[in-house]
Coordinates of C-alpha atoms in Angstrom, one line a residue:
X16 CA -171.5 100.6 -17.0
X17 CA -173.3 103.8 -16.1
X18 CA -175.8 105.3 -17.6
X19 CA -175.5 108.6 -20.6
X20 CA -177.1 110.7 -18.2
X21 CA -175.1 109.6 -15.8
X22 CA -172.0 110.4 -17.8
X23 CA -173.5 113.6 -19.4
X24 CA -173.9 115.0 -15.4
X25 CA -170.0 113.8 -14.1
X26 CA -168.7 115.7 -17.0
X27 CA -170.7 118.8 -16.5
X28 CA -169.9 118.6 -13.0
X29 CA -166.1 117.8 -13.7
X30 CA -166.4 121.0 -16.3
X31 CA -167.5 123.2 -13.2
X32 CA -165.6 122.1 -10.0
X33 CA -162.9 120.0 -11.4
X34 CA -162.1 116.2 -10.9
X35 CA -164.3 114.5 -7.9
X36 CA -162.5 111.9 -6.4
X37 CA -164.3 108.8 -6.2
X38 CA -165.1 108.4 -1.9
X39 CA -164.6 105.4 -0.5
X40 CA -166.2 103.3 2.0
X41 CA -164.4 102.4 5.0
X42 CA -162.9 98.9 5.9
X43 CA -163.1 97.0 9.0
X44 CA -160.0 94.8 9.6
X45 CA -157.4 93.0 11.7
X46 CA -154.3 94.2 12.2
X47 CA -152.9 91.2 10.6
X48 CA -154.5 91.3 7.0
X49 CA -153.8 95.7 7.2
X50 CA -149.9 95.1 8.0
X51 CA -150.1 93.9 3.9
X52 CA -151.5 97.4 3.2
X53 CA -149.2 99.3 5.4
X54 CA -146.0 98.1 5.3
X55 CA -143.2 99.0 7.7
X56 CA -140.5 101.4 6.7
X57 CA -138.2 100.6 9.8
X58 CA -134.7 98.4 8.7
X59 CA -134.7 95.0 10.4
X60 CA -133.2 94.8 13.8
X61 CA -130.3 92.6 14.8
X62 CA -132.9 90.1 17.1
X63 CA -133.9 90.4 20.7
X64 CA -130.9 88.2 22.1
X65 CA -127.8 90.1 23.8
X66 CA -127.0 93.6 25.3
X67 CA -129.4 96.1 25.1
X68 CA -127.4 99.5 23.4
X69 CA -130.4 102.4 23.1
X70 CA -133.1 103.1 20.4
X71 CA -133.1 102.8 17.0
X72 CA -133.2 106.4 15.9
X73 CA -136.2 106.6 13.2
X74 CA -138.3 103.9 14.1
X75 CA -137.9 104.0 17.9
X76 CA -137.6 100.0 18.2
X77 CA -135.0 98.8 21.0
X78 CA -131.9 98.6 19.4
X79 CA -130.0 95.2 20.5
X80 CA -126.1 94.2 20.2
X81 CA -124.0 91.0 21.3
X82 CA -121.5 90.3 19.1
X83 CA -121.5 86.3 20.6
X84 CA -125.0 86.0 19.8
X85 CA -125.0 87.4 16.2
X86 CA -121.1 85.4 15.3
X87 CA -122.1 83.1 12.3
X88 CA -124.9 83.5 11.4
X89 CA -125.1 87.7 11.4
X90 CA -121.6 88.4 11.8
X91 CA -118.4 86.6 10.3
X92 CA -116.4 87.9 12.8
X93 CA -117.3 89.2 16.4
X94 CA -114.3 92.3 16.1
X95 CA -115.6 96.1 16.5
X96 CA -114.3 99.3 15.7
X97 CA -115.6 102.6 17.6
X98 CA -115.0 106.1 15.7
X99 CA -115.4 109.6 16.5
X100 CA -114.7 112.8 17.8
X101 CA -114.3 113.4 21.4
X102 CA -117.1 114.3 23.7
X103 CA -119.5 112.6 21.4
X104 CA -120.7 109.3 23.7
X105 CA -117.8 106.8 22.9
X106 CA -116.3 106.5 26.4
X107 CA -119.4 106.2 27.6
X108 CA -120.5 103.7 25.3
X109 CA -118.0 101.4 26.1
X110 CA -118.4 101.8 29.6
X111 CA -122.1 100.8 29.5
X112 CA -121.2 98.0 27.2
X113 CA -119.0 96.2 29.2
X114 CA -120.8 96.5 32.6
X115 CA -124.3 95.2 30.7
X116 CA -122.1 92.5 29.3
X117 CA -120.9 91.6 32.7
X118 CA -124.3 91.1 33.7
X119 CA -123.7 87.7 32.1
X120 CA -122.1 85.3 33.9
X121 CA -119.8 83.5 31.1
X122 CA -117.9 86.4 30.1
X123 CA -115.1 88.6 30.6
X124 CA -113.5 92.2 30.2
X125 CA -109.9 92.8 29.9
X126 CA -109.2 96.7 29.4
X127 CA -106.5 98.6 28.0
X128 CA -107.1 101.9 30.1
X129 CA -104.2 104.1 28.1
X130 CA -106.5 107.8 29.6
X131 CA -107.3 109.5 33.0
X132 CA -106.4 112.3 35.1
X133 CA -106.1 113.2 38.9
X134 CA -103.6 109.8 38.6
X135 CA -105.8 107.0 37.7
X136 CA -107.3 105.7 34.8
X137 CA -110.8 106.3 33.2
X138 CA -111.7 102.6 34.2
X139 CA -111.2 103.7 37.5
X140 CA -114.6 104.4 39.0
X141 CA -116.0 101.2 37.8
X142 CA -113.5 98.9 38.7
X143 CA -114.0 100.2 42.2
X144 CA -117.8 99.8 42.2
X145 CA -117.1 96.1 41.2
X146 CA -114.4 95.4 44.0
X147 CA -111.6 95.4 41.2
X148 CA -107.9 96.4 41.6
X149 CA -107.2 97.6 38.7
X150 CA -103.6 96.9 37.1
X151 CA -101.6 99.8 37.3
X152 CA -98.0 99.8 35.4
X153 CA -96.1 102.8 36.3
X154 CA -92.2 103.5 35.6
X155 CA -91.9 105.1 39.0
X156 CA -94.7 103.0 40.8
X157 CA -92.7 99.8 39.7
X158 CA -89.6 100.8 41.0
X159 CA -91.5 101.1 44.9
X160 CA -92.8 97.7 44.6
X161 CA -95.6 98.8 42.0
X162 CA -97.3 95.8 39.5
X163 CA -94.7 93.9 37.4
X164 CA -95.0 91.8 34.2
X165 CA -92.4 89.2 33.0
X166 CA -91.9 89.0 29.4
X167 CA -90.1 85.9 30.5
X168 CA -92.8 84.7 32.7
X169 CA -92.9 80.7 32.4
X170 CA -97.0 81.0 32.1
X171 CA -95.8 81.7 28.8
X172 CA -94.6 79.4 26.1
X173 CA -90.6 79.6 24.9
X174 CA -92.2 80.2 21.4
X175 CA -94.3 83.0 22.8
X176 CA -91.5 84.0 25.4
X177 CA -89.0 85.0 21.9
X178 CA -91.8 86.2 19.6
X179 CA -92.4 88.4 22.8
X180 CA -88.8 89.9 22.4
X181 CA -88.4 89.9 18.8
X182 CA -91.6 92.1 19.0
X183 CA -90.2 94.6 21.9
X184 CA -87.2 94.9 19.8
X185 CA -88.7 95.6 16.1
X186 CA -91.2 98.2 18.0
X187 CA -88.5 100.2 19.6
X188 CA -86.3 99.7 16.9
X189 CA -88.5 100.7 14.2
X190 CA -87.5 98.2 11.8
X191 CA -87.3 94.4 11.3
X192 CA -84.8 92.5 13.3
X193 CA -81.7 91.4 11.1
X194 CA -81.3 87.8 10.8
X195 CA -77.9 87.9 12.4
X196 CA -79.2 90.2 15.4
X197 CA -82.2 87.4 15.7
X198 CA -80.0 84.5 15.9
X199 CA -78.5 86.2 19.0
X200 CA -81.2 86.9 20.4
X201 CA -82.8 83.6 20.2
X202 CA -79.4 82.0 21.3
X203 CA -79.5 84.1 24.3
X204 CA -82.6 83.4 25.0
X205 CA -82.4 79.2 24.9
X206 CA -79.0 79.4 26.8
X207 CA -81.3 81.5 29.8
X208 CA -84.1 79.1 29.0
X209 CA -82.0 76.4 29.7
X210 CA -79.2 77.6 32.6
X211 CA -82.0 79.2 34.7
X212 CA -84.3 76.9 36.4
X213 CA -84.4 77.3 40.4
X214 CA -86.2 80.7 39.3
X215 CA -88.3 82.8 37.1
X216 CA -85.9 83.9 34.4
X217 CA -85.9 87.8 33.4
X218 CA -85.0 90.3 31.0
X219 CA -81.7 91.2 33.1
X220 CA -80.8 87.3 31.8
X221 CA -81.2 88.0 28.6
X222 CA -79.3 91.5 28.1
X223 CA -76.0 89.9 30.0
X224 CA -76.3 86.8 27.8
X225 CA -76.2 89.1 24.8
X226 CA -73.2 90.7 26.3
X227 CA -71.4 87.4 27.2
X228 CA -72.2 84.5 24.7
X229 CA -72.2 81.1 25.8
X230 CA -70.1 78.8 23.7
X231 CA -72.6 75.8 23.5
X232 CA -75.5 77.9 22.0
X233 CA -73.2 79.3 19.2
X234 CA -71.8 75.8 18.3
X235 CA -74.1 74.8 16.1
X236 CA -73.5 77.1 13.5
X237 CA -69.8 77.7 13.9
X238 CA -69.5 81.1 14.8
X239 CA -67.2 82.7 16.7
X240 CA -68.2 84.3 20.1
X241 CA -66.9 88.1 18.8
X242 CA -69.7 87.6 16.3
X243 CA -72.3 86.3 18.0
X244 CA -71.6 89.8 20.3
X245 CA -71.6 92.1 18.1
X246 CA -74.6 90.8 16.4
X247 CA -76.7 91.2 19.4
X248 CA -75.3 94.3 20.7
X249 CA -78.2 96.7 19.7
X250 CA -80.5 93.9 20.7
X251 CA -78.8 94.4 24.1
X252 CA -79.3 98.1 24.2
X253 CA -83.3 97.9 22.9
X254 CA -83.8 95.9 26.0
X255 CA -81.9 97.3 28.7
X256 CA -83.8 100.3 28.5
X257 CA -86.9 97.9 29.8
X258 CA -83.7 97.1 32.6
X259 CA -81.9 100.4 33.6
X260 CA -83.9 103.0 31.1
X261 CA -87.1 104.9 31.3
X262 CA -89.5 101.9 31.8
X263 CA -87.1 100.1 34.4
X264 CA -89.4 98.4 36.5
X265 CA -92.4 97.4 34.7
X266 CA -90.9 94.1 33.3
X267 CA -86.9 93.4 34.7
X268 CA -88.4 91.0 37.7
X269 CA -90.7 88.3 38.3
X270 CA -94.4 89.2 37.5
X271 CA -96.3 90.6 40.3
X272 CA -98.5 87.7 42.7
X273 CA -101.7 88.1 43.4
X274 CA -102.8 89.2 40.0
X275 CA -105.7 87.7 39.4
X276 CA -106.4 86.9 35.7
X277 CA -110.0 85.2 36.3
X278 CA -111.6 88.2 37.8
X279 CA -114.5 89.3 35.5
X280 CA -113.1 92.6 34.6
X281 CA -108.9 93.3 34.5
X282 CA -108.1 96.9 33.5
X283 CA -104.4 97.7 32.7
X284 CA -104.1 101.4 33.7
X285 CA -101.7 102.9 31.2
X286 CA -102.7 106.7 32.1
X287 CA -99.5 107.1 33.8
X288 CA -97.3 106.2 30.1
X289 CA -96.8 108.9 27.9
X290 CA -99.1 107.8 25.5
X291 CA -97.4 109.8 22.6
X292 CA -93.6 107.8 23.5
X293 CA -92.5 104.4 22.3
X294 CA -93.2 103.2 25.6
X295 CA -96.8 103.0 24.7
X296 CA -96.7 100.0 21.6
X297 CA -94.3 98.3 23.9
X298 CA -96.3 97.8 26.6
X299 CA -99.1 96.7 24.7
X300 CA -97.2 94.3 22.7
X301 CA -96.3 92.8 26.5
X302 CA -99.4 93.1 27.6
X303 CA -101.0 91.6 24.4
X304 CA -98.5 88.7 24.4
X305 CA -99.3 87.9 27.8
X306 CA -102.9 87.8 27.8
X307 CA -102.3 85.2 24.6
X308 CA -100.7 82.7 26.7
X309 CA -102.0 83.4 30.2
X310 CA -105.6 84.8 29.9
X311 CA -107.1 83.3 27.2
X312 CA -107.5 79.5 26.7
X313 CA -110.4 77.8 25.7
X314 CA -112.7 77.4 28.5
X315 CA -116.0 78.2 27.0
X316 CA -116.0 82.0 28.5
X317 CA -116.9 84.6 26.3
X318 CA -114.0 87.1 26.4
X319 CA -114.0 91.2 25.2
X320 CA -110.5 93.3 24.3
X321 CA -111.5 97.0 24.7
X322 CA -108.7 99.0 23.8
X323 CA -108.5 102.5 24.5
X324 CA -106.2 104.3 22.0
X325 CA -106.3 101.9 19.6
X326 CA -104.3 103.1 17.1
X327 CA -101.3 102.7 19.5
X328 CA -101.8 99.3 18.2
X329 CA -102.6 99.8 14.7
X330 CA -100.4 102.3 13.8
X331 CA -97.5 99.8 14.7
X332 CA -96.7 97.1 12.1
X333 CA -94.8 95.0 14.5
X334 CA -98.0 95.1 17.3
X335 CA -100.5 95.2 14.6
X336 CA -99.4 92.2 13.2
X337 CA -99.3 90.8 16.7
X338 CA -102.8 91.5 17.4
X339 CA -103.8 90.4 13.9
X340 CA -102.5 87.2 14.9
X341 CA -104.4 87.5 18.3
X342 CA -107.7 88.2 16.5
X343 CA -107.7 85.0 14.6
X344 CA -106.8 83.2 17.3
X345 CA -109.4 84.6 19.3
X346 CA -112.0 83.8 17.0
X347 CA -111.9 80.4 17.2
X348 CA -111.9 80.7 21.3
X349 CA -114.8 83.4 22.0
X350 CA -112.8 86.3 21.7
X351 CA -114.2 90.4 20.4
X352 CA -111.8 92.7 20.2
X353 CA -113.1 96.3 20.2
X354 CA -110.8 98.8 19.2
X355 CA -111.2 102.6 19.7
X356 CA -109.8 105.6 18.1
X357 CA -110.7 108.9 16.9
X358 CA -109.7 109.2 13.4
X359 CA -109.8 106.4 11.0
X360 CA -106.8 108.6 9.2
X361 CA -104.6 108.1 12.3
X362 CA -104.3 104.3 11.1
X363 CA -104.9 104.5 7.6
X364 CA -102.5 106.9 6.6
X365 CA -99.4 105.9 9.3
X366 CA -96.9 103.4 8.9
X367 CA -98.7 100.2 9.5
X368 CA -101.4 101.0 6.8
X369 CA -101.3 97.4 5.2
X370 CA -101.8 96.1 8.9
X371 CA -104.4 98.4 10.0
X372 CA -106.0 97.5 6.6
X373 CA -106.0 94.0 7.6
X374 CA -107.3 94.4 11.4
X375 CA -110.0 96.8 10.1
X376 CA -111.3 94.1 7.6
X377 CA -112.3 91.4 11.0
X378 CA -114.1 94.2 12.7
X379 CA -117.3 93.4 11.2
X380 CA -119.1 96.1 13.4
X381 CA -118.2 99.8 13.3
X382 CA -119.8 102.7 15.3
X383 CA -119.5 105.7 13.6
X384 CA -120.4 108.8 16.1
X385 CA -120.0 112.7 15.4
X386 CA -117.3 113.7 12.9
X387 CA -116.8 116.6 10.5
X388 CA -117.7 116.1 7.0
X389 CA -114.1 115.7 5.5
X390 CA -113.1 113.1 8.0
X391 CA -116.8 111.4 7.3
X392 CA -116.4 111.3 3.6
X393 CA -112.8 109.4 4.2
X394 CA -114.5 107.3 6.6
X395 CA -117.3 106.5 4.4
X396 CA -115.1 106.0 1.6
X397 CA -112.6 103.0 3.6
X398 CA -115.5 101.2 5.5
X399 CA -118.1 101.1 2.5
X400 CA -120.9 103.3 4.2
X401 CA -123.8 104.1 2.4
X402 CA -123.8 107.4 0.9
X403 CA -126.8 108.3 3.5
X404 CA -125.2 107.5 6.3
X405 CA -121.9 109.8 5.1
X406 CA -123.8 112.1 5.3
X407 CA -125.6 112.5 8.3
X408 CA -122.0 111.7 10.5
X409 CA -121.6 115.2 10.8
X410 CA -125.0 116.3 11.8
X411 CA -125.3 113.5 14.8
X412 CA -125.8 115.0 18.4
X413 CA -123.7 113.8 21.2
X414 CA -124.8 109.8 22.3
X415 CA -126.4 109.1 18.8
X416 CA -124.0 107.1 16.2
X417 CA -124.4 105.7 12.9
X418 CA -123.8 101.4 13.9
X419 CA -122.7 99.2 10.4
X420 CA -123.3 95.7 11.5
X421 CA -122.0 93.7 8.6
X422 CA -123.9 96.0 6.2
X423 CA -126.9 96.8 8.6
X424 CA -126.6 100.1 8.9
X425 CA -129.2 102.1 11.3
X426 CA -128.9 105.1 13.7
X427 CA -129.3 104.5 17.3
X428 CA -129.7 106.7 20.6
X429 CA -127.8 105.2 23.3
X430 CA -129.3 104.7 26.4
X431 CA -127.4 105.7 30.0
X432 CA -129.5 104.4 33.3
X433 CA -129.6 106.0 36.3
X434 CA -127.2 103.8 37.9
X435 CA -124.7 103.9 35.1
X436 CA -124.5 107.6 34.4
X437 CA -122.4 108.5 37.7
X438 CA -119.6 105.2 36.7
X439 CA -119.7 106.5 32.9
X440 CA -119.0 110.1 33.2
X441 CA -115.5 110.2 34.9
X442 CA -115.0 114.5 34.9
X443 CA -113.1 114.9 37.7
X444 CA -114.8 118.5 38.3
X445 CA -118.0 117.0 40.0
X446 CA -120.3 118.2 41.8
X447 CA -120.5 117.2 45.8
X448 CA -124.3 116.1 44.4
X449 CA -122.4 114.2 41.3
X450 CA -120.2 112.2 44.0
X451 CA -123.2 111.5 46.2
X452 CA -124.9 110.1 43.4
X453 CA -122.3 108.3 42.7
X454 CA -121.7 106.5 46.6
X455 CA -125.4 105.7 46.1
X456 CA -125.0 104.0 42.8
X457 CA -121.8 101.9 43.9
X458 CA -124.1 101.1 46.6
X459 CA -127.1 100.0 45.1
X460 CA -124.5 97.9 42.6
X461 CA -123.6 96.5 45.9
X462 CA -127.0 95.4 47.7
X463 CA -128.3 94.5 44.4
X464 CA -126.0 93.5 41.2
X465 CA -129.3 92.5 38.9
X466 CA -130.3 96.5 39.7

């Protein structure tokens, strides 16, 4: 207790200068016992275990993503979203993503490359620099010999074979398939299934079966063979434009040998569809179809989806519901699925909105990069973000997105390498010292793939 005179002077001297604050002596410590004092403000990172993505924007820690490593116990579902305007860092992104990823030697990339210019696909410049052809379907290509796939192909299951055409039906049609028009189909389909064995049945099969019923398939339910005809006449006309239309050639033969579905990386160019044409969901309904029953099986490999123009997908109930049913079972054999589009409105609001709702729902990561504040706020308001990170979405600079990791939300930089940065950015205007960089990095990939 101090003394009166003690007291009498600290309120004189108080009454004069003001308060004095009390000084106090300083502390020698450990690191350990201070951390108690000054705690961190930085979020918790996702662990030190998988792909390295850039730098945690306010704390400047490494910022750390694999999908496969986080399933479980982080993540109850391995599925990702990317989202943004263009010429904010998506493309390059996923570029980075995947070849990190295939630094590792149990996985595997399949790519759906639906942009490019100067005739190839974006994927182009890195499937080169890893010694990959990539697979290149083209209406005009196919009809010169070009890459083929068999809808009818017997790597695939009959079940998977007619949910296959039920699909490329509804898609172009635009509507459900009548009950009548699916009986004929699947009657066509058993009587090829069953007649054509010496060779790989095909679609040309199917559409003259439709034309000209067999007797024995129709038996069974006592229907005349008029009916049975006229009940699978549009069916007939859907697919004969994948016969004599505008994508003749792609998938009216036997599917192309040599392609090689246990190369590390498969990129299906698709820069040579017109992306904004029903062509576009059909192919990836074929393409996703056949990938289900030839690519993946469970083999212990850990296996990405990147699909470029995503809402090509999304946007169509009959695919989306197709690729729902590919997510789940991809789950269960090591399977992420990263979708990516521009607008989260160009699924929400189209005609597969209960679908997309669905497939947005497994993507338990979204990367959110540069968008303007309307389209944020709408973003914000369908994937739960945190008022915070709303608004910042509009403010980010080009390579820096907002990342929701089952409600881990941060900001991160991401990170291009020397090596990368002439594979990532595909502008076809480069410089003669862009291209030389580029031979040097393809080379260096080359003489040294842990570079």
């Amino acid at each position: 207790m101090p003394s009166p005179l003690s007291a009498l002077t600290e309120s004189f001297t108080s009454f004069l200068f003001g308060k004095v604050e009390t000084t106090r002596l300083p502390v020698r410590t450990s690191t350990g016992q201070a951390q108690a004092v000054y705690l961190p403000t930085a979020a918790p990172g996702l662990g030190d275990s998988g792909v390295i993505i850039g730098r945690e924007v306010y704390s400047g820690k490494g910022y750390v993503y694999d999908p496969f490593q986080l399933y479980g116990q982080q993540l109850p579902a391995p599925h990702w979203l990317v989202l943004g305007e263009s010429g904010n860092g998506k493309s390059a992104l996923e570029k980075t993503y995947v070849l990190r990823q295939l630094r590792f030697r149990d996985r595997q990339v399949v790519v759906l490359d639906a942009q490019g210019e100067d005739g190839v696909g974006e994927w182009n410049l890195i499937a080169e620099a890893l010694g990959i052809t990539p697979i290149r379907l083209d209406p005009q290509a196919a009809l010169d010999g070009g890459i083929r796939l068999n809808p009818l192909d017997p790597a695939i299951t009959t079940t998977g074979q007619l949910a296959l055409l039920r699909t490329i039906v509804e898609v172009a049609m635009g509507r459900g398939l009548e009950e009548r028009a699916g009986f004929a189909l699947k009657a066509a389909h058993a009587h090829v299934h069953a007649a054509i064995t010496e060779r790989q049945p095909v679609l040309t099969d199917i559409v003259d079966t439709l034309r000209n019923p067999n007797q024995i398939s129709v038996d069974p339910l006592g229907v005349s063979l008029d009916d049975v005809r006229s009940w699978g006449l549009d069916v007939a006309l859907v697919l004969d434009r994948l016969v004599d239309g505008d994508l003749r050639g792609m998938f009216d033969g036997p599917t192309t040998a040599g392609i090689n579905l246990d190369a590390p990386l498969i990129v299906f160019d698709l820069s040579h569809i017109d992306r904004n044409s029903i062509a576009m969901p059909i192919l990836m309904a074929i393409v996703g179809v056949w990938l289900e029953h030839t690519w993946i099986r469970p083999d212990r490999k850990k296996r990405i989806f990147l699909v470029e123009e995503a809402w090509h997908i999304i946007n169509s109930p009959f695919v989306a519901q197709l690729f729902q049913r590919l997510l789940k079972f991809g789950r269960r054999l090591g399977l992420s699925f990263v979708a990516v589009v521009h607008h989260l409105s160009d699924v929400v609001d189209g005609a597969a909105a209960r679908e997309a709702s669905a497939i947005l729902k497994m993507a338990s990561t979204r990367t959110v990069y540069m968008q303007k504040a309307e389209e944020a706020r709408a973003t914000g308001r369908v994937l739960g973000l945190p008022r915070w990170a709303v608004e910042i979405i509009p403010t980010l600079s080009p390579g820096i997105a907002v990342w929701d990791v089952n409600g881990n939300v941060q900001v991160v930089k991401h990170i291009i390498t020397d090596t990368e940065r002439p594979l990532v950015y595909t502008d076809r205007a480069m410089t003669e010292d862009a291209v030389a960089e580029r031979v040097r990095a393809e080379q260096q990939l080359a003489d040294d793939p842990a570079a």
